PDB file of C-alpha atoms in Angstrom:
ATOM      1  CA  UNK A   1      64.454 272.559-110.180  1.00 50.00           C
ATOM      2  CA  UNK A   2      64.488 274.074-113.476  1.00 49.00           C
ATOM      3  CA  UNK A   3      61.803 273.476-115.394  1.00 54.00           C
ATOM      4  CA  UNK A   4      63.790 272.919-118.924  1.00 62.00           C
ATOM      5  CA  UNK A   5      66.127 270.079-118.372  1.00 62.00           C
ATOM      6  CA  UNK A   6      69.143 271.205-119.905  1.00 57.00           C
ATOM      7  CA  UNK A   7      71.232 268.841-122.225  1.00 63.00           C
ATOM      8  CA  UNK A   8      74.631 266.925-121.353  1.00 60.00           C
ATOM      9  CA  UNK A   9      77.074 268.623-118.909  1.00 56.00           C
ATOM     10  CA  UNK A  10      75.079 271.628-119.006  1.00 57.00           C
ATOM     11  CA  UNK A  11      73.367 269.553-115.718  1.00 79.00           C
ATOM     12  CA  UNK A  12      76.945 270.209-114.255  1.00 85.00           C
ATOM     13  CA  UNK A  13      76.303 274.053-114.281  1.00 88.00           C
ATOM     14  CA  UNK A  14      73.753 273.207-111.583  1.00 88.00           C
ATOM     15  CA  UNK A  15      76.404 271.640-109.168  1.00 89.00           C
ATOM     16  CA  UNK A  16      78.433 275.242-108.977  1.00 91.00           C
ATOM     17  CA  UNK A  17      79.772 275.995-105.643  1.00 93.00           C
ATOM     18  CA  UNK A  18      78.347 272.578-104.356  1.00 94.00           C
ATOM     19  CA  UNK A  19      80.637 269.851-102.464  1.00 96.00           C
ATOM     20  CA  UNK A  20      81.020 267.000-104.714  1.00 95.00           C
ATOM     21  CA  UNK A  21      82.643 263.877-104.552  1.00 96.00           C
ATOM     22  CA  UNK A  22      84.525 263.439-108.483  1.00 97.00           C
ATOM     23  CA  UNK A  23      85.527 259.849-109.214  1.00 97.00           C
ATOM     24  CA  UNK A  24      88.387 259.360-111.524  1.00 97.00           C
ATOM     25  CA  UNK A  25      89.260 256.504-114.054  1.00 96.00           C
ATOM     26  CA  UNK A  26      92.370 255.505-112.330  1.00 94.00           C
ATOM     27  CA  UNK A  27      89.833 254.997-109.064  1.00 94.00           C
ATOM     28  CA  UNK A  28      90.889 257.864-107.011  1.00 96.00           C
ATOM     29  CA  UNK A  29      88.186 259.788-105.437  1.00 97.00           C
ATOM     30  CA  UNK A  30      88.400 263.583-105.226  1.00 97.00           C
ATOM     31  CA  UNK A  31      85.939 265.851-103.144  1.00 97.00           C
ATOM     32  CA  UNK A  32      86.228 269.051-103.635  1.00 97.00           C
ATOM     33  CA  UNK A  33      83.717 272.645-104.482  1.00 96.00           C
ATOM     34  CA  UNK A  34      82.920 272.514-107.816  1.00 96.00           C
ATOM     35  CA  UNK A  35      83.789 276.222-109.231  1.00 95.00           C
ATOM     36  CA  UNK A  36      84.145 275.864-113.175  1.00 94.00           C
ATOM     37  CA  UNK A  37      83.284 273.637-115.553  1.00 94.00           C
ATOM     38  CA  UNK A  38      83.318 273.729-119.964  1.00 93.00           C
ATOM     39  CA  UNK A  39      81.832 272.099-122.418  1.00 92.00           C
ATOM     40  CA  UNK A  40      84.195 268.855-122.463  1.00 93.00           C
ATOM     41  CA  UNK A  41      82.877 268.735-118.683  1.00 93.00           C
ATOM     42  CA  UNK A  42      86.662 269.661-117.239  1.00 96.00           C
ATOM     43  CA  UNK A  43      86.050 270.702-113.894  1.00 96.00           C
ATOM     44  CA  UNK A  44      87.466 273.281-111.518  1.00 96.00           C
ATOM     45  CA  UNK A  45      87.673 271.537-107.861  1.00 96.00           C
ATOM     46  CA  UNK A  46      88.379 273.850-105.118  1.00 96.00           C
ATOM     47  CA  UNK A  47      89.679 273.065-101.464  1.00 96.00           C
ATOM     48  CA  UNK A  48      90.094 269.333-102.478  1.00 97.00           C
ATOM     49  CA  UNK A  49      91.152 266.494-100.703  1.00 96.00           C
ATOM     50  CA  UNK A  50      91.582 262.470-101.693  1.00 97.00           C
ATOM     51  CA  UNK A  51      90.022 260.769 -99.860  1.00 96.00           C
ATOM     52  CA  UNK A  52      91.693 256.990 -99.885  1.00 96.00           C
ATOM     53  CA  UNK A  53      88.774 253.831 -98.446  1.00 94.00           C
ATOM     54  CA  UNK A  54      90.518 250.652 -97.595  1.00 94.00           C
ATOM     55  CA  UNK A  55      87.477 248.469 -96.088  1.00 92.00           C
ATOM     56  CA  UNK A  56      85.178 250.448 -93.810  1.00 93.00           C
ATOM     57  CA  UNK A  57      88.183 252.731 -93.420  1.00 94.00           C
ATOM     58  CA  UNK A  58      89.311 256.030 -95.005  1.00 94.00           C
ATOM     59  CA  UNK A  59      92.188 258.596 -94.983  1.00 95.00           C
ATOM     60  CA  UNK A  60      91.849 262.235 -96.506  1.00 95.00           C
ATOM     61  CA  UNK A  61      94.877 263.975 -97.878  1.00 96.00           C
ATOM     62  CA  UNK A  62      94.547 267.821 -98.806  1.00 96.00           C
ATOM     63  CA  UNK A  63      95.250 268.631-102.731  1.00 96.00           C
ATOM     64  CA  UNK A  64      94.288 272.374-103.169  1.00 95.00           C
ATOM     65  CA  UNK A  65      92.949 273.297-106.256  1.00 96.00           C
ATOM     66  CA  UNK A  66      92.651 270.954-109.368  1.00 97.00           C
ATOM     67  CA  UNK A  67      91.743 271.376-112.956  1.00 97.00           C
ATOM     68  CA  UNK A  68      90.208 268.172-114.008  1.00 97.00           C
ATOM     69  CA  UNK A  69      90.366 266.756-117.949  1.00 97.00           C
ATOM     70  CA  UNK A  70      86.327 265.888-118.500  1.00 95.00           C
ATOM     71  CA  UNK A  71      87.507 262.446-120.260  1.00 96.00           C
ATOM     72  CA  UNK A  72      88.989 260.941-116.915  1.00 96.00           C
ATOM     73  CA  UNK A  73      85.879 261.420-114.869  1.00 96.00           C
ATOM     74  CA  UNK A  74      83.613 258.400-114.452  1.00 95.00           C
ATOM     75  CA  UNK A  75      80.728 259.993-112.294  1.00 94.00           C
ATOM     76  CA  UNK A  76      80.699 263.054-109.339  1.00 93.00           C
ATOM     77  CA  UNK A  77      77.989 263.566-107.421  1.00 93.00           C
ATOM     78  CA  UNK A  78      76.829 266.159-104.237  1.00 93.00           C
ATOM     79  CA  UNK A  79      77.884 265.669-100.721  1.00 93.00           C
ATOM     80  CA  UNK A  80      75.122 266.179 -98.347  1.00 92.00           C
ATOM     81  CA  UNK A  81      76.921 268.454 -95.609  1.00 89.00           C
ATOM     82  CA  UNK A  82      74.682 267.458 -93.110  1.00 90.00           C
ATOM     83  CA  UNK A  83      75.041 264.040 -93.431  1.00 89.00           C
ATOM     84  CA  UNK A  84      78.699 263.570 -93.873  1.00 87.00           C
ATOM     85  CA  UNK A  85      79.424 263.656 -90.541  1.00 86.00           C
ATOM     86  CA  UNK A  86      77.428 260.463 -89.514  1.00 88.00           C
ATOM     87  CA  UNK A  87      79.213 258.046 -92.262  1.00 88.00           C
ATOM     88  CA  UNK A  88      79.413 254.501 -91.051  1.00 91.00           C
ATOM     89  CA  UNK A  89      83.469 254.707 -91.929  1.00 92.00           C
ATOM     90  CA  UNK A  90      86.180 255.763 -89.684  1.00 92.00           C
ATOM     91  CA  UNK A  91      88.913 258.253 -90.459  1.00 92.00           C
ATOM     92  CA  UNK A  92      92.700 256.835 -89.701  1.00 93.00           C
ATOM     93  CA  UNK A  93      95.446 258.958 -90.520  1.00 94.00           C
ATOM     94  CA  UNK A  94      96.700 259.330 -93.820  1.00 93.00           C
ATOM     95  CA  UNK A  95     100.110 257.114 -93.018  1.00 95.00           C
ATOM     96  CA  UNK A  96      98.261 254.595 -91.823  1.00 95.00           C
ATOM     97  CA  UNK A  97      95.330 254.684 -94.593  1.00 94.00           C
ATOM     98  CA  UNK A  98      98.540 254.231 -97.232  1.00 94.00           C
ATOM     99  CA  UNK A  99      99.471 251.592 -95.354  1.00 95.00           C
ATOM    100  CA  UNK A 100      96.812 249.969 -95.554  1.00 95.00           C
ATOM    101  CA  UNK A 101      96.336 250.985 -99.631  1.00 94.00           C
ATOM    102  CA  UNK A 102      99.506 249.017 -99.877  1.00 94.00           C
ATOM    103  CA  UNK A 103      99.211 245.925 -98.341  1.00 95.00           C
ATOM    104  CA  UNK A 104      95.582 245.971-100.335  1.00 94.00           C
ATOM    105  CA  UNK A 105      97.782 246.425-103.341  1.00 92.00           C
ATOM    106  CA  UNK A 106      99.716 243.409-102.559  1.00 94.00           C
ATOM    107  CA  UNK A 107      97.284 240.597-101.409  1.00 95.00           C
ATOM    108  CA  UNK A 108      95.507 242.256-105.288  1.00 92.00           C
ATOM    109  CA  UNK A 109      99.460 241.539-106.873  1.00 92.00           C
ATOM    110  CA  UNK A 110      99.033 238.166-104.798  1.00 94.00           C
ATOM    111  CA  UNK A 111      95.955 236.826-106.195  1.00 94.00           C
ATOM    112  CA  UNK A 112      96.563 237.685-109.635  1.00 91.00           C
ATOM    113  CA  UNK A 113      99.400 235.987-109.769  1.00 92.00           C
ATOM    114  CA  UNK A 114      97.831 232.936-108.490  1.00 93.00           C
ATOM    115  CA  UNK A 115      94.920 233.430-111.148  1.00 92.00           C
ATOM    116  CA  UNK A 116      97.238 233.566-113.999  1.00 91.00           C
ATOM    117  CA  UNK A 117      99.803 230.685-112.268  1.00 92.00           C
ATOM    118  CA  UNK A 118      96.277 228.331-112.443  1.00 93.00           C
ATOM    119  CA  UNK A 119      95.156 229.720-116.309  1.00 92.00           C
ATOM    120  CA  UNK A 120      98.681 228.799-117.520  1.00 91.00           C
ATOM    121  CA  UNK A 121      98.643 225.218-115.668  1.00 92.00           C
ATOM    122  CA  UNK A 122      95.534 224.732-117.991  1.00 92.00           C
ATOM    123  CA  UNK A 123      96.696 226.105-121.120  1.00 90.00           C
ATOM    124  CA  UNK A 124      96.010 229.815-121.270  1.00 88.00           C
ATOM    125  CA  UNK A 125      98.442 232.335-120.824  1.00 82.00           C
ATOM    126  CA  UNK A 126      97.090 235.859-119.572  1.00 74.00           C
ATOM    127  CA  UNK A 127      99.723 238.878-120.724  1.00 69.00           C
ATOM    128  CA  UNK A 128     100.009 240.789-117.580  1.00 61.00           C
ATOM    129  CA  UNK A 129     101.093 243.789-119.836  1.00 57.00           C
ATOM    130  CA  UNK A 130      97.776 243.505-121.351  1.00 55.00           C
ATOM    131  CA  UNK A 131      96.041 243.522-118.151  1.00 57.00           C
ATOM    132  CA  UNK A 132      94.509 247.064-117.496  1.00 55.00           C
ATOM    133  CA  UNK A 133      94.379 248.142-114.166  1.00 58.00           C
ATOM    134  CA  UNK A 134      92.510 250.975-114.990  1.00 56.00           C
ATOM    135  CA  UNK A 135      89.279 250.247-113.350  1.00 54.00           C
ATOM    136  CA  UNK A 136      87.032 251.636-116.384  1.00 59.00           C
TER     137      UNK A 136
ATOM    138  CA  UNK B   1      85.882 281.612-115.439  1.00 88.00           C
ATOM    139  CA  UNK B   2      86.247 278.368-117.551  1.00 93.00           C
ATOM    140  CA  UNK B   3      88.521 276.024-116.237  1.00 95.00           C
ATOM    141  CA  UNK B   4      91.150 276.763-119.766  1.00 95.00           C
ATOM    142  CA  UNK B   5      90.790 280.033-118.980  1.00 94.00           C
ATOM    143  CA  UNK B   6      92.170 279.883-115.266  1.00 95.00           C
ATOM    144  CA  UNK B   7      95.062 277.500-116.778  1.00 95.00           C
ATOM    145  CA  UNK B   8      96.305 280.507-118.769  1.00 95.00           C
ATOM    146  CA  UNK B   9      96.026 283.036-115.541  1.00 94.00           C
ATOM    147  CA  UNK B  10      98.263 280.350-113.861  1.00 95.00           C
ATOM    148  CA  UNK B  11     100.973 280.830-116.157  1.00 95.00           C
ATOM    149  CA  UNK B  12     104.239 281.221-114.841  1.00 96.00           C
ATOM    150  CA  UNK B  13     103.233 279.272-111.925  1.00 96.00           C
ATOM    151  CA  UNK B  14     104.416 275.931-110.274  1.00 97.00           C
ATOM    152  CA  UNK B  15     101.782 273.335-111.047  1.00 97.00           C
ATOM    153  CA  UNK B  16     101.726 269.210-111.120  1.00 97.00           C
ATOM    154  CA  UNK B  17     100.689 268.252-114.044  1.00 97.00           C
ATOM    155  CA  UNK B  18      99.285 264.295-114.024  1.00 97.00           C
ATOM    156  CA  UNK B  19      99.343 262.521-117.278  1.00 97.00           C
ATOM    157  CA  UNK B  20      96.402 259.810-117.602  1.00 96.00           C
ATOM    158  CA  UNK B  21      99.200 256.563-117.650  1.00 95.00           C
ATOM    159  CA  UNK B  22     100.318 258.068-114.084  1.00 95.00           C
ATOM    160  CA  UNK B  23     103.772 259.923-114.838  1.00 96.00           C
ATOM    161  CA  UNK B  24     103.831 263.453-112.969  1.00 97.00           C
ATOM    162  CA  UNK B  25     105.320 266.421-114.743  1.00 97.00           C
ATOM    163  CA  UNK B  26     106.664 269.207-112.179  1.00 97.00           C
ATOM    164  CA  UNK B  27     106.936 272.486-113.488  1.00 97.00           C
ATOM    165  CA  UNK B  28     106.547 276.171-114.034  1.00 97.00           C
ATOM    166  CA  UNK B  29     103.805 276.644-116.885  1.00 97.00           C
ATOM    167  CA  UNK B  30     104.921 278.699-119.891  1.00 97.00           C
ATOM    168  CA  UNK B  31     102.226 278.561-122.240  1.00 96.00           C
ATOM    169  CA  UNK B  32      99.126 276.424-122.663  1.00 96.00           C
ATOM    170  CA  UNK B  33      96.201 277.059-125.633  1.00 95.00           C
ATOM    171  CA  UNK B  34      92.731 275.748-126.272  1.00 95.00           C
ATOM    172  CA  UNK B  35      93.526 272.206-126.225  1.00 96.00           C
ATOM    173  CA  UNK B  36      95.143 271.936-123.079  1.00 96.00           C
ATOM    174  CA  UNK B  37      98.776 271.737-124.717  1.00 97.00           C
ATOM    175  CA  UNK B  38     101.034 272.717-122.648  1.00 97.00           C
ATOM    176  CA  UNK B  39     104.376 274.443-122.053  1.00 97.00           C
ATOM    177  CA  UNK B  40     106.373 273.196-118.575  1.00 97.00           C
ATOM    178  CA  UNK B  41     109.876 274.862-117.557  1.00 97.00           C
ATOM    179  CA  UNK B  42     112.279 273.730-114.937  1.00 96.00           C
ATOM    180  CA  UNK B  43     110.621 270.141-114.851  1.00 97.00           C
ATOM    181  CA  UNK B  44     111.026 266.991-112.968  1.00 97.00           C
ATOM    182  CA  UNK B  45     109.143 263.971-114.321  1.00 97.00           C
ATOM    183  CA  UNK B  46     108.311 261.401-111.940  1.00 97.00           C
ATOM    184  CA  UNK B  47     107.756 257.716-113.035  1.00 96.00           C
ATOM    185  CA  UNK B  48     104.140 256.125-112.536  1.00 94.00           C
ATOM    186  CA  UNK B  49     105.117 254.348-109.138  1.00 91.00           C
ATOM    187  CA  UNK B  50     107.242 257.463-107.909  1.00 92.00           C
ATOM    188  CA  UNK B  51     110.566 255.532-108.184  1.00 94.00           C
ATOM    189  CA  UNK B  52     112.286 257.142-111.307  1.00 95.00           C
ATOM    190  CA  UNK B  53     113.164 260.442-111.747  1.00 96.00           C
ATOM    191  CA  UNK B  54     113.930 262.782-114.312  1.00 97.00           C
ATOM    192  CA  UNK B  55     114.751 266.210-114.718  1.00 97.00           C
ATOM    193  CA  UNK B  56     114.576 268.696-118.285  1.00 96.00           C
ATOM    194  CA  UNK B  57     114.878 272.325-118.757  1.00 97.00           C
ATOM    195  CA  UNK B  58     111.536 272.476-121.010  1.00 96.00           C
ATOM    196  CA  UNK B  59     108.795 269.833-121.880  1.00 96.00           C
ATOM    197  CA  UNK B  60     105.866 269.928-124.167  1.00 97.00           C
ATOM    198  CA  UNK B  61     102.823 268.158-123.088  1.00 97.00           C
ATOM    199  CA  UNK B  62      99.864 267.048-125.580  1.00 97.00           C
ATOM    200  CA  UNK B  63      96.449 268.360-123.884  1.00 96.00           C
ATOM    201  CA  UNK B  64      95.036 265.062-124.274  1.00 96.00           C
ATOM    202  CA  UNK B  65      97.247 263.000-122.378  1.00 97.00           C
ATOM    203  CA  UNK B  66      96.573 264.690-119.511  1.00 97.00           C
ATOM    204  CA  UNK B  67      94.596 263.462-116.543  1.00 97.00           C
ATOM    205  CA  UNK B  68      94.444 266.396-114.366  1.00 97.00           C
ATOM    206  CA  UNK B  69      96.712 269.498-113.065  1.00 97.00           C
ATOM    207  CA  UNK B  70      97.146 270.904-109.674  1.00 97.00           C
ATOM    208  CA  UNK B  71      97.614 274.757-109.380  1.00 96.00           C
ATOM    209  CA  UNK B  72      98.972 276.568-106.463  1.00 96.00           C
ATOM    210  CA  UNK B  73      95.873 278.153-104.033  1.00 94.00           C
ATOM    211  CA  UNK B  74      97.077 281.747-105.095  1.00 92.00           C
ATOM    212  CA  UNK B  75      95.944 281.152-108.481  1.00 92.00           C
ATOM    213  CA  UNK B  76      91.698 281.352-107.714  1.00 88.00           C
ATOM    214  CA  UNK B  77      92.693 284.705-105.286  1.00 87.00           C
ATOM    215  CA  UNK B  78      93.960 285.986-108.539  1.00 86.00           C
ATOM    216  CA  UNK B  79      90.933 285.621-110.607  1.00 82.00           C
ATOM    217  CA  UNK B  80      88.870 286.990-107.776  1.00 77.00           C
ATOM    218  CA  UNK B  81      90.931 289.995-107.841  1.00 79.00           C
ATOM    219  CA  UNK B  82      90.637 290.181-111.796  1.00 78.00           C
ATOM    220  CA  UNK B  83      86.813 289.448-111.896  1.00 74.00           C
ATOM    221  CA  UNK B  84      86.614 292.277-109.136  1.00 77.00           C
ATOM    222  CA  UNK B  85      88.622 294.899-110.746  1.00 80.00           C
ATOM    223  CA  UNK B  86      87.130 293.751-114.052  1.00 75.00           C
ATOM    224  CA  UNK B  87      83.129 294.087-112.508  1.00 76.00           C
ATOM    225  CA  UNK B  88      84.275 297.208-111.194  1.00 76.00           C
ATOM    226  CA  UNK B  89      85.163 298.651-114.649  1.00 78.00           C
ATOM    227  CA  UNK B  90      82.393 297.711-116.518  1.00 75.00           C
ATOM    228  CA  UNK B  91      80.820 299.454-113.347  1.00 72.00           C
ATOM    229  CA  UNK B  92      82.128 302.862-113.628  1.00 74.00           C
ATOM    230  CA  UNK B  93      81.243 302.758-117.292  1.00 70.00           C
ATOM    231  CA  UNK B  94      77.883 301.990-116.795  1.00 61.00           C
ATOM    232  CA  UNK B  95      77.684 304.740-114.173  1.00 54.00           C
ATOM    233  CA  UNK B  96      78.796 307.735-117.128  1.00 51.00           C
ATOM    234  CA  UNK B  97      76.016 306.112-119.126  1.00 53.00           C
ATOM    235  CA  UNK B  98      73.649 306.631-116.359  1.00 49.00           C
ATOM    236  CA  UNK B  99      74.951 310.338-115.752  1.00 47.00           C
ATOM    237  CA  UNK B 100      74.333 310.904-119.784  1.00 49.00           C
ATOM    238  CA  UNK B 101      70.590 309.395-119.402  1.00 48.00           C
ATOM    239  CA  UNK B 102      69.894 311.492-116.648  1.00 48.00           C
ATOM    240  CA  UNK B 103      71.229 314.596-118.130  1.00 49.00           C
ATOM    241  CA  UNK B 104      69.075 313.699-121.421  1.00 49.00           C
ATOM    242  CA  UNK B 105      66.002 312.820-120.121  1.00 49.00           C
ATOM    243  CA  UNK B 106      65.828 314.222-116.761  1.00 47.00           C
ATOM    244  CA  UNK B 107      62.370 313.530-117.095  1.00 49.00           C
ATOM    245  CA  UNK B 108      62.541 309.758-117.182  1.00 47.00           C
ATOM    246  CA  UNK B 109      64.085 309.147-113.663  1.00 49.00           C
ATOM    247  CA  UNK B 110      60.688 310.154-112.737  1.00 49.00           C
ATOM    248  CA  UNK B 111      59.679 309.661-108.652  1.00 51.00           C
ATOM    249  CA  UNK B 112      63.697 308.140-108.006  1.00 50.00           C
ATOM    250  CA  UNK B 113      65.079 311.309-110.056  1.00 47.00           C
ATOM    251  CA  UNK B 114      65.938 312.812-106.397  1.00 47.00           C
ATOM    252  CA  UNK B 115      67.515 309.891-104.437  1.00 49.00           C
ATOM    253  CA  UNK B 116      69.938 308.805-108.038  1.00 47.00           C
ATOM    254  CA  UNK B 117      71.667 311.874-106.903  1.00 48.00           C
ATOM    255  CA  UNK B 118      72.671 311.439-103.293  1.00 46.00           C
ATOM    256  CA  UNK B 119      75.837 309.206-103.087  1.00 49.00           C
ATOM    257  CA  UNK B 120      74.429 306.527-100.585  1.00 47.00           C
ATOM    258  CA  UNK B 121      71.401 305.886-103.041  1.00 44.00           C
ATOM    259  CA  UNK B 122      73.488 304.479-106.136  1.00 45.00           C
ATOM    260  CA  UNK B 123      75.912 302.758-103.953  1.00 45.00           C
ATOM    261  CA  UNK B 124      73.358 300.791-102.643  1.00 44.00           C
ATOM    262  CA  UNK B 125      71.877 299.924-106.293  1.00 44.00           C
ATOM    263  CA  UNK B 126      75.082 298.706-107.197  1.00 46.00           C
ATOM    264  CA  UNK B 127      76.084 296.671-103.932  1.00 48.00           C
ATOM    265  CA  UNK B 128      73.314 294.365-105.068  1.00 46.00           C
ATOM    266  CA  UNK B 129      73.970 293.641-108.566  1.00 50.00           C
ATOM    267  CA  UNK B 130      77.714 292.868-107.570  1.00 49.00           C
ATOM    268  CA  UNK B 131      78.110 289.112-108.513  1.00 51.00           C
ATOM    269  CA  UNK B 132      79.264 286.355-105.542  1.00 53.00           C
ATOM    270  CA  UNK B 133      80.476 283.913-108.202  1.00 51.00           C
ATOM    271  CA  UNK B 134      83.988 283.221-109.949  1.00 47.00           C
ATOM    272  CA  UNK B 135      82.211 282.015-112.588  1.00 42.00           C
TER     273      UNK B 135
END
């Protein structure tokens, strides 16, 4: 380790090269080699995939090369190669992974309109436009 | 290489541009600057849940509403070529300056005086100081 800790995303300069798993604002989850970053923390992923987990299952889908904005990251960390291969998740294929993203999506749809059905039999009325479904 | 700076080599190129409320702008990139702004040609937009499209000879995109862009693979093979030829430039210069110091001071190469002067010797020197990163 270096000895001087260096200040805000100048840590990210020590991640170069290195498999890294990015996650995004909108949820998605990139991994990919890290092989740029700046000063606003925008990142240069190389090789990337999404990879999509529905449950205790997971679908990649191959992206190339991405240039990240530093604002819509929420955190990225390594990927231990030698450990990635024993993950307690199984890989479907990427059909079926949407697949099952969608129906996910639904039952989510689903409930939420039963929440806000319930708040407005008691009086409250939730604006679904003002609903974010940005997770951060 | 930052990552603005490999935007600008990819100019001219295809790329997917995603904006952070989840449109998609399809295009060829014309011109881009320091904020991310950004020049598309030839583009199709593509509505958040991929339902609507929409197709314009030009667009204009504000670097800060964008989440991320994808650039074709070709792109990175370019800037390894660049940082090559690039390295390789600065090389030969710094080889005349070595021929001048060892014309000037012959006296300085000391015990390696000999071996600077048989071809295998400086390639060798230089093989190691040739850099593995894009960065």
């Amino acid at each position: 380790m270096n000895k001087i800790e260096l200040e805000g995303t100048a840590h990210l300069l020590d991640e170069l090269d290195k498999k890294l798993m990015v996650l995004l604002r909108d949820g998605r989850t990139l991994i990919g080699y890290l092989r740029s970053v700046d000063q606003f923390a925008n990142l240069v992923l190389h090789k990337t995939i999404e990879r999509i987990h529905v449950g205790k299952e997971y679908g990649d889908i191959p992206r190339g090369i991405f240039i990240v904005r530093g604002e819509n990251v929420v955190l990225l960390g390594e990927i231990d190669i030698d450990r990635e291969d024993k993950l307690p998740l199984t890989e479907i294929s990427v059909d079926d992974v949407l697949d099952a993203q969608r129906k996910e999506q639904e039952l989510h749809i689903e409930k939420q309109r039963l929440i806000s059905k319930a708040l407005k039999e008691r009086g409250l009325q939730m604006n679904a436009d003002l609903v974010q479904d940005d997770l951060y | 290489m930052l990552p603005l700076s490999l935007l600008r080599t990819a100019q001219n190129h295809p790329m997917l541009v995603e904006l952070k409320n989840g449109e998609t702008y399809n295009g060829h990139l014309v011109s881009c600057d320091n904020w991310m702004n950004i020049n598309l040609r030839e583009v199709i937009c593509t509505s958040r849940d991929g339902d609507k499209f929409w197709r314009m000879p030009e667009c204009y995109i504000r670097g800060s509403t964008i989440k991320y862009l994808r650039i074709p693979d070709e792109v990175i093979d370019m800037v390894k070529e660049e940082t090559v030829t690039k390295n390789k430039q600065s090389r030969d210069q710094k080889g005349g300056r070595g021929g001048q110091n060892q014309r000037n001071r012959p006296a300085a190469r000391g015990n390696f005086g000999g071996r600077a002067n048989k071809p295998g010797g400086q390639q060798k020197l230089f093989q190691k100081n040739k850099p593995t990163k894009l960065a």
